[in-house]
Coordinates of C-alpha atoms in Angstrom, one line a residue:
Chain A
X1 CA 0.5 -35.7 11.0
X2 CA -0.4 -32.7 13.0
X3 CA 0.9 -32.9 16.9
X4 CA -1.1 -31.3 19.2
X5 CA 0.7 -31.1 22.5
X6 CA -1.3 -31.0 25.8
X7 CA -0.3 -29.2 29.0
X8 CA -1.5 -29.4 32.2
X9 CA 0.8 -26.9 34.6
X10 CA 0.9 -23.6 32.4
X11 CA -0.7 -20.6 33.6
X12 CA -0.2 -17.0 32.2
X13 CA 0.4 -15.0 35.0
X14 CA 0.8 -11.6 33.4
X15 CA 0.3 -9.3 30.2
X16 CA 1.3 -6.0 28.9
X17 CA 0.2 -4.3 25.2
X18 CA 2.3 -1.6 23.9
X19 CA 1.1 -0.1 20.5
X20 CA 1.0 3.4 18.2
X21 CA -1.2 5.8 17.6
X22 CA -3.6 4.2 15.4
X23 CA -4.2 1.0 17.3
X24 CA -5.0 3.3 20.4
X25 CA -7.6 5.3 18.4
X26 CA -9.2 2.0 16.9
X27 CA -12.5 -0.1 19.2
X28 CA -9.9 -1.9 21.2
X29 CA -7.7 1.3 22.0
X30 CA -8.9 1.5 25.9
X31 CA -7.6 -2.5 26.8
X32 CA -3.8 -1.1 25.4
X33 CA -1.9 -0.8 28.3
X34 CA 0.3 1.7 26.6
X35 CA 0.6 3.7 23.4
X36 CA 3.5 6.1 21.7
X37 CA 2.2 9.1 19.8
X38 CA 4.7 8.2 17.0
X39 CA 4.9 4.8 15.4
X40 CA 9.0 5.6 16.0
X41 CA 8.2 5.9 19.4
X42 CA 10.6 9.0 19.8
X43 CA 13.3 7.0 18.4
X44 CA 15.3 8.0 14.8
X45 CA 13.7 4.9 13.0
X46 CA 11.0 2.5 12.9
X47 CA 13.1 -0.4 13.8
X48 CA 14.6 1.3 16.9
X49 CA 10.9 2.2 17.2
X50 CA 10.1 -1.6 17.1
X51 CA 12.3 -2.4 19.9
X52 CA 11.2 0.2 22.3
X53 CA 7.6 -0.8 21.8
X54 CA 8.9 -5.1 22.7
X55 CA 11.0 -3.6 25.4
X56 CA 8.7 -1.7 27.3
X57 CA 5.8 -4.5 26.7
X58 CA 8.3 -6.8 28.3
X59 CA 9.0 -4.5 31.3
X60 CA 5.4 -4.1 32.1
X61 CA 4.3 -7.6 31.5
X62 CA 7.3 -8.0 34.1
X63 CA 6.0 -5.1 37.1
X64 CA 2.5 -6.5 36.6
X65 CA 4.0 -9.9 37.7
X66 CA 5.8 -8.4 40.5
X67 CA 9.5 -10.4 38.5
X68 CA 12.7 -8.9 38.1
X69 CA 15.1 -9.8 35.4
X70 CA 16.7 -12.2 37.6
X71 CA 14.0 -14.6 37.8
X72 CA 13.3 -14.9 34.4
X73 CA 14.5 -17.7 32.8
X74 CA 14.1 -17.5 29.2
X75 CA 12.3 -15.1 27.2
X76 CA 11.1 -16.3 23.5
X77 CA 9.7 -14.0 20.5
X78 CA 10.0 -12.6 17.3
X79 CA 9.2 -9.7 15.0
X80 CA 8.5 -9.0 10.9
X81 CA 12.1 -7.3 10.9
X82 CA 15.3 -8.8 8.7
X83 CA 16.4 -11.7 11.0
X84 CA 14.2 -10.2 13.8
X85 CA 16.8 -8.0 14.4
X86 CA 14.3 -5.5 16.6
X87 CA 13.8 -8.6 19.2
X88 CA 17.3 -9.0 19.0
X89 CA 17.9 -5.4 20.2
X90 CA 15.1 -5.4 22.1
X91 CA 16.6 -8.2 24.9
X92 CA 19.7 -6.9 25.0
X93 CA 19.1 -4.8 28.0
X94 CA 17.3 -8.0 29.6
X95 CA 20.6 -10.0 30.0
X96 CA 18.5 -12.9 30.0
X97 CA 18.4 -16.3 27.8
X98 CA 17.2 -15.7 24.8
X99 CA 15.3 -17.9 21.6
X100 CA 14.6 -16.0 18.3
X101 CA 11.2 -17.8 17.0
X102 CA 9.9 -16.6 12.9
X103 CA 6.6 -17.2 12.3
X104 CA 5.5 -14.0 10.5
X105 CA 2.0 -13.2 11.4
X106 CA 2.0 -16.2 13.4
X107 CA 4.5 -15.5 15.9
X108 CA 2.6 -14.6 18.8
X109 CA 1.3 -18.4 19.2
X110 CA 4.2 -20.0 17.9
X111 CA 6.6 -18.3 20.5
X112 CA 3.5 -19.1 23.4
X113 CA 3.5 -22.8 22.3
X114 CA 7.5 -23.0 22.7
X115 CA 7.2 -21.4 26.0
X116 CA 4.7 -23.2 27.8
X117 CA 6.9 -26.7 26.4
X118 CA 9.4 -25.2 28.5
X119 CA 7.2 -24.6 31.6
X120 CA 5.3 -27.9 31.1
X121 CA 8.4 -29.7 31.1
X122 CA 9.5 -27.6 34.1
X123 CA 13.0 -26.7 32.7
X124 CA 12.1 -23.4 33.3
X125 CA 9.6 -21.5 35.8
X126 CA 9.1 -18.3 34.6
X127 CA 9.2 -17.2 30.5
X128 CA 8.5 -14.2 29.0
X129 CA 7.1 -14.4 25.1
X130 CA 6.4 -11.3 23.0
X131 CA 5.4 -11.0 19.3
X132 CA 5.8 -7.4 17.9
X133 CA 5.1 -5.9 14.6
X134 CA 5.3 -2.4 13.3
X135 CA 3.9 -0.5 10.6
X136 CA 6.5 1.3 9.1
X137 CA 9.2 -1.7 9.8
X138 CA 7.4 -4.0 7.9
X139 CA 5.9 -1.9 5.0
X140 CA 9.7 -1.8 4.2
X141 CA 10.4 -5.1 4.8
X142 CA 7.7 -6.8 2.5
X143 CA 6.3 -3.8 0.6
X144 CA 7.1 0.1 -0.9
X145 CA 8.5 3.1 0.4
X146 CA 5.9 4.2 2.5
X147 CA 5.4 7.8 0.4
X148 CA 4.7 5.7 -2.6
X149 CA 1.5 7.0 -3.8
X150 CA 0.2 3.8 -6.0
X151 CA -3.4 2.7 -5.2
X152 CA -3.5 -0.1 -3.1
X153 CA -5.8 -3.5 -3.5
X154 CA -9.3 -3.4 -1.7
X155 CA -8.1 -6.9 -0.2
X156 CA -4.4 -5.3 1.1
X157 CA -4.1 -5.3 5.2
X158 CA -2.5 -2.6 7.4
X159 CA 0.4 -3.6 9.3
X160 CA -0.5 -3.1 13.2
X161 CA 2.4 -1.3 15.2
X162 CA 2.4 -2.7 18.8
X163 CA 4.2 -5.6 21.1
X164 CA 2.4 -7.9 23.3
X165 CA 4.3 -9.9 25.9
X166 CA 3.4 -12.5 28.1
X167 CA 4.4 -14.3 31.0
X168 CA 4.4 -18.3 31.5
X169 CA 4.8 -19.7 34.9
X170 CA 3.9 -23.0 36.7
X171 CA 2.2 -20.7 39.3
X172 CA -1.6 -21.0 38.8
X173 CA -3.1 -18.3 37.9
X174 CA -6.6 -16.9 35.9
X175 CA -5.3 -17.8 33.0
X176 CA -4.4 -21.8 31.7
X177 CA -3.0 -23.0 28.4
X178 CA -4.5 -26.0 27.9
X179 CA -3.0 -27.1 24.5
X180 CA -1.3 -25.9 21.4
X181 CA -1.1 -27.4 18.4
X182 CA 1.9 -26.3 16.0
X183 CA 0.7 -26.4 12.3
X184 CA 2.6 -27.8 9.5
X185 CA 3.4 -25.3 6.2
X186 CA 0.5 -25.5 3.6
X187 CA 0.8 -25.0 -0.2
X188 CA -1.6 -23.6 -1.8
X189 CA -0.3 -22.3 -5.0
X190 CA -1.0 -18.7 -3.7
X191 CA 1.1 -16.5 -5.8
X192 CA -0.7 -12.8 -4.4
X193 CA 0.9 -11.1 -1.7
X194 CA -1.8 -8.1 -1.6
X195 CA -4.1 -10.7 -0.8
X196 CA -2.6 -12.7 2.0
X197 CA -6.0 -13.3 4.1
X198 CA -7.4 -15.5 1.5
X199 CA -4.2 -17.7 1.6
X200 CA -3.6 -18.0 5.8
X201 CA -7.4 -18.9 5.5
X202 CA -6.3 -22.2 4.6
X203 CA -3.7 -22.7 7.1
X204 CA -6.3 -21.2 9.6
X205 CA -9.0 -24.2 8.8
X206 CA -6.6 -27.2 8.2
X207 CA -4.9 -26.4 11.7
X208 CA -8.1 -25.9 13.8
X209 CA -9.5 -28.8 12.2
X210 CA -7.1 -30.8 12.8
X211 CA -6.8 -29.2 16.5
X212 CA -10.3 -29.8 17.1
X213 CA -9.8 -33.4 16.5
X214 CA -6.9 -34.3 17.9
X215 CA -8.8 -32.5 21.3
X216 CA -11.9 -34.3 20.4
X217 CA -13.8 -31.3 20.6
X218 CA -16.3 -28.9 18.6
X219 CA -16.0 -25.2 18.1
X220 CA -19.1 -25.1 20.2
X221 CA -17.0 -26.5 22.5
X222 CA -15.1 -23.0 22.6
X223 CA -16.7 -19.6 23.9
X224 CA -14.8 -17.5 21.0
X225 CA -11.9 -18.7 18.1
X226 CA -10.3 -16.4 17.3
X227 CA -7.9 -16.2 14.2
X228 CA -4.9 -13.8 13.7
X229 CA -5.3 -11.6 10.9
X230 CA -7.3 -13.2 8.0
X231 CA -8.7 -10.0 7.9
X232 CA -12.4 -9.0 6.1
X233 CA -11.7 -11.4 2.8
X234 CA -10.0 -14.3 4.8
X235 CA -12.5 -15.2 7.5
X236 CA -15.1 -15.0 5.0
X237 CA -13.5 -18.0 3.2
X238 CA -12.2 -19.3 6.5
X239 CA -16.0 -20.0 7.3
X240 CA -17.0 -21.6 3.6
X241 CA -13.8 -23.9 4.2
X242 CA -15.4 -25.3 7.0
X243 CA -18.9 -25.3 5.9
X244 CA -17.7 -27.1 2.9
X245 CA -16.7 -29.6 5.5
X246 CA -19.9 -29.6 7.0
X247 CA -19.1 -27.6 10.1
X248 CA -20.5 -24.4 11.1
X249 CA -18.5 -21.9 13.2
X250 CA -20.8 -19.1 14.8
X251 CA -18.4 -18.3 17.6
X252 CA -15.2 -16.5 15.1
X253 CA -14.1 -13.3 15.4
X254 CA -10.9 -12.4 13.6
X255 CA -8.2 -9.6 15.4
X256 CA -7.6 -8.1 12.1
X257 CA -10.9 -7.2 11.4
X258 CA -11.8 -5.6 15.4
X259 CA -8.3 -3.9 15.5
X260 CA -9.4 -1.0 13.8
X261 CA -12.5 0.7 12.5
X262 CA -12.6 0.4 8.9
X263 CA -15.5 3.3 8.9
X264 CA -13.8 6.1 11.2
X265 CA -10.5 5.5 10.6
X266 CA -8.4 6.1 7.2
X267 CA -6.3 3.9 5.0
X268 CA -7.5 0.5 7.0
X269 CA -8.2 -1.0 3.6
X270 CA -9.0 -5.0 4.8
X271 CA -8.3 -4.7 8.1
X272 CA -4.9 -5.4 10.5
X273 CA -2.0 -7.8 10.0
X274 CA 0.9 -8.5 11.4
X275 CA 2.5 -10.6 14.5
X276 CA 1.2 -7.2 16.7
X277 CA -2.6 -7.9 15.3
X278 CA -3.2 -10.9 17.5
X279 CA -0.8 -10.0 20.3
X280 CA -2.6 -6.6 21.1
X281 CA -6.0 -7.8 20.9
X282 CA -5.2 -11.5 22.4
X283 CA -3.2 -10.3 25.4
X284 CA -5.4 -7.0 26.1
X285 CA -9.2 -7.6 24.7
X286 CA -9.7 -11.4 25.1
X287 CA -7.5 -11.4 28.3
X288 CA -10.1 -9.4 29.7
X289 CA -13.3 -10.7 29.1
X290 CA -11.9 -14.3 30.4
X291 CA -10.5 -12.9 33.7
X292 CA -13.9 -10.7 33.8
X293 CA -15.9 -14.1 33.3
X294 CA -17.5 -13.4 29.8
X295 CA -16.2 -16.1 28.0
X296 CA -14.4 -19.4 29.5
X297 CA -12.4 -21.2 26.4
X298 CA -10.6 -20.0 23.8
X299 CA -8.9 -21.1 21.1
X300 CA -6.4 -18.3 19.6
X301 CA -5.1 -18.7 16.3
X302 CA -2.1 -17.1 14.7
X303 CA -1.7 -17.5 10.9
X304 CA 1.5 -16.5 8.8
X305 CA 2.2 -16.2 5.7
X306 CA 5.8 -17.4 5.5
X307 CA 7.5 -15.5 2.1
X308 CA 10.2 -13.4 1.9
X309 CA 10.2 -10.1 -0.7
X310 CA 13.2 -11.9 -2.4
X311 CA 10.5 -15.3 -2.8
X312 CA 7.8 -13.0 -3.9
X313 CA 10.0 -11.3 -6.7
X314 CA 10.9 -14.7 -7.9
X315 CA 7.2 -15.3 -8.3
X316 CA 7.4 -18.4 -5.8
X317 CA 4.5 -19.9 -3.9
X318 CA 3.7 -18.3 -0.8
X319 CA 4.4 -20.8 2.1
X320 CA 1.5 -20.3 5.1
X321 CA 1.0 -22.0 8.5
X322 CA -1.1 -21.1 11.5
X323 CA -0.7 -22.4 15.0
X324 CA -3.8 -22.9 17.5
X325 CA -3.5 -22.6 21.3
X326 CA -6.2 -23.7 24.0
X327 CA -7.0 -20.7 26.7
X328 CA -9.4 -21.2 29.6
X329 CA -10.4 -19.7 32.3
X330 CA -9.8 -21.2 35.6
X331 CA -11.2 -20.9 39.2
Chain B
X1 CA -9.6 -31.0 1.0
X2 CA -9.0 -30.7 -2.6
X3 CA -7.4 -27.2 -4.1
X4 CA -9.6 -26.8 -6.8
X5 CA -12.7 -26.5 -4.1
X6 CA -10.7 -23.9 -2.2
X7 CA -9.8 -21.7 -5.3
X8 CA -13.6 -21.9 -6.2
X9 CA -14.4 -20.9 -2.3
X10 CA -11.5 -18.2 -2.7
X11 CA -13.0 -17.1 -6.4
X12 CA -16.7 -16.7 -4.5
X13 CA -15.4 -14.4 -1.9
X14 CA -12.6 -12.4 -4.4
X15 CA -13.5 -8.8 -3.6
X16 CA -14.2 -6.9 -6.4
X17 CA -11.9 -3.6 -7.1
X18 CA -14.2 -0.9 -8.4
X19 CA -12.7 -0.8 -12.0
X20 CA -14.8 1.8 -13.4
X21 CA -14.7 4.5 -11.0
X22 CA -11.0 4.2 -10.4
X23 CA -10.6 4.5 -14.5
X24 CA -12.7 7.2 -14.4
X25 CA -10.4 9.1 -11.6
X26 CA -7.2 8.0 -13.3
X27 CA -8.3 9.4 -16.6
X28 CA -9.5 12.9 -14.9
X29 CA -6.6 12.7 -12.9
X30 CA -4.1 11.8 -15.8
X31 CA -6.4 14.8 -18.1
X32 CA -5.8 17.3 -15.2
X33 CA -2.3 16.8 -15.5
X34 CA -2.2 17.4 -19.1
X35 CA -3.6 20.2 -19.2
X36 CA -1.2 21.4 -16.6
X37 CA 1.9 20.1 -18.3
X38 CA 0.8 21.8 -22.1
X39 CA 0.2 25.3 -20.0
X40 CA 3.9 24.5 -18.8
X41 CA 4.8 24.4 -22.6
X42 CA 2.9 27.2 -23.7
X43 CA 4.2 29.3 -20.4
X44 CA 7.7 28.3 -21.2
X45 CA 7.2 28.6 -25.4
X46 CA 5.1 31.7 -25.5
X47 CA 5.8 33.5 -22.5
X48 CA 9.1 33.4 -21.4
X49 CA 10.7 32.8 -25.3
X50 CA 12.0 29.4 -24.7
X51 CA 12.8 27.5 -28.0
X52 CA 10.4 24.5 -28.6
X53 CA 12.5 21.5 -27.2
X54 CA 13.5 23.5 -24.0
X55 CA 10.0 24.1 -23.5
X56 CA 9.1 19.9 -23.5
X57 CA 12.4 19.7 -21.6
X58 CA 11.5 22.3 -19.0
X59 CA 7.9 20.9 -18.3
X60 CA 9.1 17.6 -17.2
X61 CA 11.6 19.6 -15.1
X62 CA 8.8 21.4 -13.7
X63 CA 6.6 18.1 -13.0
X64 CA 9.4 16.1 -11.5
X65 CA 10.6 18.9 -8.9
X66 CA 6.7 19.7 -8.0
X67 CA 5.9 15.9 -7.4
X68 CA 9.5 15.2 -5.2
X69 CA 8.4 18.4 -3.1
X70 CA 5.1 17.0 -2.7
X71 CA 6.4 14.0 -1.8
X72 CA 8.1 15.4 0.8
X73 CA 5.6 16.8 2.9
X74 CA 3.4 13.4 2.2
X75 CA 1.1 15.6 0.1
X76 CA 1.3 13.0 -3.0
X77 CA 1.1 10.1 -1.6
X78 CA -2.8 11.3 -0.6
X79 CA -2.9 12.5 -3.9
X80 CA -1.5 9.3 -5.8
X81 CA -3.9 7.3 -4.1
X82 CA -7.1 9.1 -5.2
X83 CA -5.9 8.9 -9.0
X84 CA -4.0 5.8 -9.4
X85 CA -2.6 5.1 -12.8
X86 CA -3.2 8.8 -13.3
X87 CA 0.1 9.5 -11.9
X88 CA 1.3 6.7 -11.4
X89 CA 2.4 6.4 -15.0
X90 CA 3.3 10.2 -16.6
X91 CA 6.7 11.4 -15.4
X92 CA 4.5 12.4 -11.9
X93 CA 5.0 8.3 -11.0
X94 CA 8.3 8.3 -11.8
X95 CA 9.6 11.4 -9.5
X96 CA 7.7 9.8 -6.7
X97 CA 9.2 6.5 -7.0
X98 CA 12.1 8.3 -6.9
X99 CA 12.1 10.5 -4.2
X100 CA 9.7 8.2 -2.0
X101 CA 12.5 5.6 -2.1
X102 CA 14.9 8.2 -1.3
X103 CA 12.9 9.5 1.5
X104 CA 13.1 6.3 3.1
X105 CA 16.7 5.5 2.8
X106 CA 17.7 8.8 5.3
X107 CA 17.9 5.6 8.4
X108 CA 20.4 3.7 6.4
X109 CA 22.9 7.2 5.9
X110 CA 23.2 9.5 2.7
X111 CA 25.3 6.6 1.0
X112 CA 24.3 3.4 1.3
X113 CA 20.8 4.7 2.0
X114 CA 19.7 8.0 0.4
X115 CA 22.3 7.8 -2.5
X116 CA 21.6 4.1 -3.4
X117 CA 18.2 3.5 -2.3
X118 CA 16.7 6.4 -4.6
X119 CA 16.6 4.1 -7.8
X120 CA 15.1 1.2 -6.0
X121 CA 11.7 1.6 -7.9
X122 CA 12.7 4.1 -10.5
X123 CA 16.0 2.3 -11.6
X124 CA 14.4 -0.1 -14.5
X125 CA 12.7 3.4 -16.1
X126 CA 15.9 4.5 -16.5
X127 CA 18.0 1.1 -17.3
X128 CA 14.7 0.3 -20.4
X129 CA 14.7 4.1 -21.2
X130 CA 18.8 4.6 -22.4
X131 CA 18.5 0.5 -23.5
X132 CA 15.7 0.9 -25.5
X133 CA 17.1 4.3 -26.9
X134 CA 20.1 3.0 -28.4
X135 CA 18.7 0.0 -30.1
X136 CA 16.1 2.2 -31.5
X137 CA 19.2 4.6 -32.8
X138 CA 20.7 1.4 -33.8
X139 CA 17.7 -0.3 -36.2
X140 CA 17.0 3.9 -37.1
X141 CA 20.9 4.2 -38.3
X142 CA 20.5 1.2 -40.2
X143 CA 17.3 2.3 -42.0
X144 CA 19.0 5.5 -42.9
X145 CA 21.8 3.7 -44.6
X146 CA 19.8 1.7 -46.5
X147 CA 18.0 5.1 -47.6
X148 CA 14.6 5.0 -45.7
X149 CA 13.1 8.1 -44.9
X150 CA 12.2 8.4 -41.5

C-alpha cells in the first residue's frame, strides 16, 4: 500500500534559493535568489558552508513573506550531512521548533509532505521546510577526497551546492499543494553507487504510478513532472519503465539534467544530484513559470537513494524511495 | 513489475564508458611517466654519482613529493583525470591518495584530521605492501634452507 494523502488548505506562500558558484553560472542561474562565490560561503568548511547557505534561504523565504521568527511555528528539513548536522546548526539561531527529516536526495518533498500534514491538520499555521545539499559536504560524506584525481564513471552525478526553503501556511496564496504521496523503500538489488540515477528511476516510476492512481489521474493530466535528480541515464529508463507499462510521459523534465550545462560547463559528468538539485530548480524555476501562468499542475518528485558509505563498503543493496507532491496554480 | 524487465530496461540504457580511448590515455600517460621516472634514475645514477639502489630509491622520492605538491595546488587532480589508471596505479596514485586525503582532513584539526585521515585511501598499500613482504621473506628464507637458489 502506497498512501497518498490529500490536502485541501495548504498554500506556499513564499520561497527563497540560495546556491554556489556553479549553480548560478548553469541555465537556471538567473531564478537563484542568491549565490556565494565559494561553495564555503566564506566560512572555514563546507559544512559551516552548508548551514549558511539553509540559514540564509530560510531568512529570505521569511522577508519575502513579510514573518518573523515569532510566527513560525515549526520549521522541518534536512541535509546529506552525518546526522544532518548542518540543518541542525543551521536553526539554531531560529529558536524555533524544530523536526530533522532524512531522505537523501529526496528530502525536499519528503520535508514538504510533513509540513503541509501539519498545516492541513491546522496544528500549526505557518512552517518553514528547506532541503540543502552541498558539494563539497557530500563528496566527503559518500565519496573521495575531493583532490583525488581517479577518473570518474560517465553515469556519476555532481552534487548541487544550494538550500531551498519554503513556506506553508493556511493563507491562500498562488501556490496550492494539492497532494503528496510518501513512497515506500524499493529493492532493487542495486549494488552501484556511481550509478545512482538508474536505481531512483525505479522508485521514481513505482511512486508516480501509484500516485497517479490513487489521484485517478494521467500524466497528461499534469503540465510538467518533474523528477529530482535521475539525472541523463535515469530518466531515460524512468521513461521505458513506464512505456513498458504502456504509458507514455511527454511532459518530464528531470532537475538534474537542467541544473547545469553539461556542454559549457566542466566536470558535470551525468548531470546534478542531491537534496539542493530539486529544491533550487523546484522553488526558483518551476515556482515561476506557475505564478507567471505557463504551466498550471505539477507534480514534483524527489527520489533518494537511501545508503550510507558504511552500507556501500559492506557491498549491501542500495535502499531507494522517491516521494510525489501535487502543485497547482490557483486564481 | 518484474526485476528481470527492469535490469533488461537498465542494461538497454547502460552508458557506455569509452574503454579504448581512456586505455589509450592511461597507457601514454603511464609511458610518459616512465620515461620521466628512468631519466630520474639515470640523473641520479649517472649524473650526480648515486649508487644504483639510491638511485630507484630517490626516484620514487622524487615522484611522491612532485605529485603531493601538485596535489596541493589542485593541479593533479586535472591531471589524474585525463590519464586515469595511468597514475592512478604507479607510486603517482599512491601520493595523491595520500595527500588528497590529508588535504581534506585540515577541518577536522592536525590530529584527528590531517594526522589520521592521510592513510584513509593509502593505508591498505601500505598494510598489503610490509604484509606481503614478510611472508614473501618468510616462504624465501625457507627456500634458502632447503638449498634453492633464488
Amino acid at each position: 500500500m502506497i498512501s497518498t494523502f490529500k490536502f485541501n488548505n495548504v498554500f506556499i506562500i513564499s520561497s527563497a534559493t540560495v546556491s554556489g558558484p556553479k549553480e548560478k553560472e548553469g541555465p537556471l542561474g538567473n531564478y537563484i535568489d542568491y549565490s556565494y562565490d565559494d561553495v564555503m560561503a566564506g566560512t572555514s568548511s563546507f559544512e559551516l558552508g552548508e548551514s549558511k547557505m539553509i540559514t540564509l534561504a530560510m531568512q529570505l523565504a521569511m522577508q519575502k513573506a513579510h514573518l518573523s521568527n515569532n510566527e513560525i511555528d515549526l520549521i522541518i528539513g534536512g541535509d546529506l550531512t552525518n546526522q544532518i548536522s548542518s540543518s541542525s546548526e543551521a536553526v539554531m539561531n531560529f529558536k524555533t521548533s524544530f523536526i530533522g527529516v532524512y531522505g537523501a536526495c529526496s528530502t525536499s518533498m519528503l520535508s514538504l509532505i510533513n509540513s503541509a500534514i501539519f498545516i492541513e491538520s491546522r496544528l500549526a499555521n505557518n512552517v518553514v521546510s528547506f532541503a540543502s545539499s552541498n558539494y563539497g559536504s557530500a563528496e566527503r560524506q559518500f565519496r573521495y577526497p575531493l583532490e583525488y584525481g581517479v577518473k570518474k564513471k560517465e553515469t556519476a552525478t555532481t552534487t548541487v551546492s544550494g538550500s531551498g526553503a519554503i513556506i506553508l501556511s493556511n493563507i491562500s496564496s498562488k501556490i496550492k499543494v494539492i497532494s503528496g504521496t510518501v513512497g515506500r523503500v524499493c529493492n532493487v538489488e542495486w549494488q552501484n553507487p556511481n550509478d545512482m540515477g538508474s536505481a531512483m528511476a525505479y522508485a521514481a516510476f513505482d511512486t508516480i504510478l501509484n500516485h497517479l492512481k490513487n489521484e485517478k489521474m494521467t500524466p497528461e493530466d499534469y503540465d510538467l513532472i518533474v523528477t529530482g535528480d535521475l539525472s541523463e541515464v535515469g530518466s531515460k529508463v524512468l521513461l521505458d519503465l513506464f512505456n513498458e507499462y504502456g504509458i507514455e510521459i511527454r511532459n518530464h523534465v528531470d532537475a538534474g539534467n537542467m541544473i547545469y550545462d553539461k556542454n559549457t560547463q566542466k566536470d558535470v559528468y551525468s548531470g546534478g544530484s542531491g537534496c539542493a538539485c530539486l529544491s533550487l530548480v523546484g522553488y526558483g524555476y518551476i515556482f515561476n513559470m506557475m505564478i507567471d501562468k505557463k504551466i498550471k499542475d505539477v507534480l514534483l518528485v524527489g527520489t533518494g537513494c537511501l545508503h550510507s558509505k558504511i552500507s556501500a563498503a559492506q557491498k549491501s543493496v542500495i535502499p531507494i524511495i522517491a516521494h510525489a507532491v501535487h502543485l497547482r496554480r490557483v486564481e | 513489475m518484474r526485476l528481470e524487465k527492469y535490469k533488461k530496461i537498465v542494461k538497454n540504457n547502460e552508458k557506455k564508458e569509452k574503454y579504448l580511448r581512456n586505455s589509450l590515455l592511461a597507457f601514454l600517460g603511464g609511458g610518459t611517466l616512465g620515461v620521466i621516472a628512468q631519466s630520474l634514475i639515470d640523473l641520479y645514477y649517472n649524473v650526480l654519482n648515486f649508487k644504483k639502489d639510491e638511485s630507484f630509491a630517490l626516484m620514487s622520492i622524487t615522484i611522491v613529493f612532485i605529485t603531493s605538491i601538485l596535489t596541493l595546488f589542485g593541479v593533479y587532480k586535472k591531471v589524474g583525470k585525463i590519464f586515469g589508471a595511468g597514475l592512478f596505479v604507479p607510486t603517482t596514485g599512491f601520493a595523491n591518495s595520500l595527500t588528497s586525503a590529508s588535504i581534506e582532513g585540515r577541518y577536522e584539526g592536525f590530529i584527528l584530521g590531517v594526522g589520521s585521515k592521510a592513510f584513509s585511501l593509502a593505508g591498505s598499500v601500505i598494510f598489503y605492501g610490509i604484509s606481503f613482504s614478510i611472508i614473501f621473506l618468510i616462504i624465501s628464507q625457507i627456500l634458502i634452507f632447503f638449498g634453492v637458489n633464488i
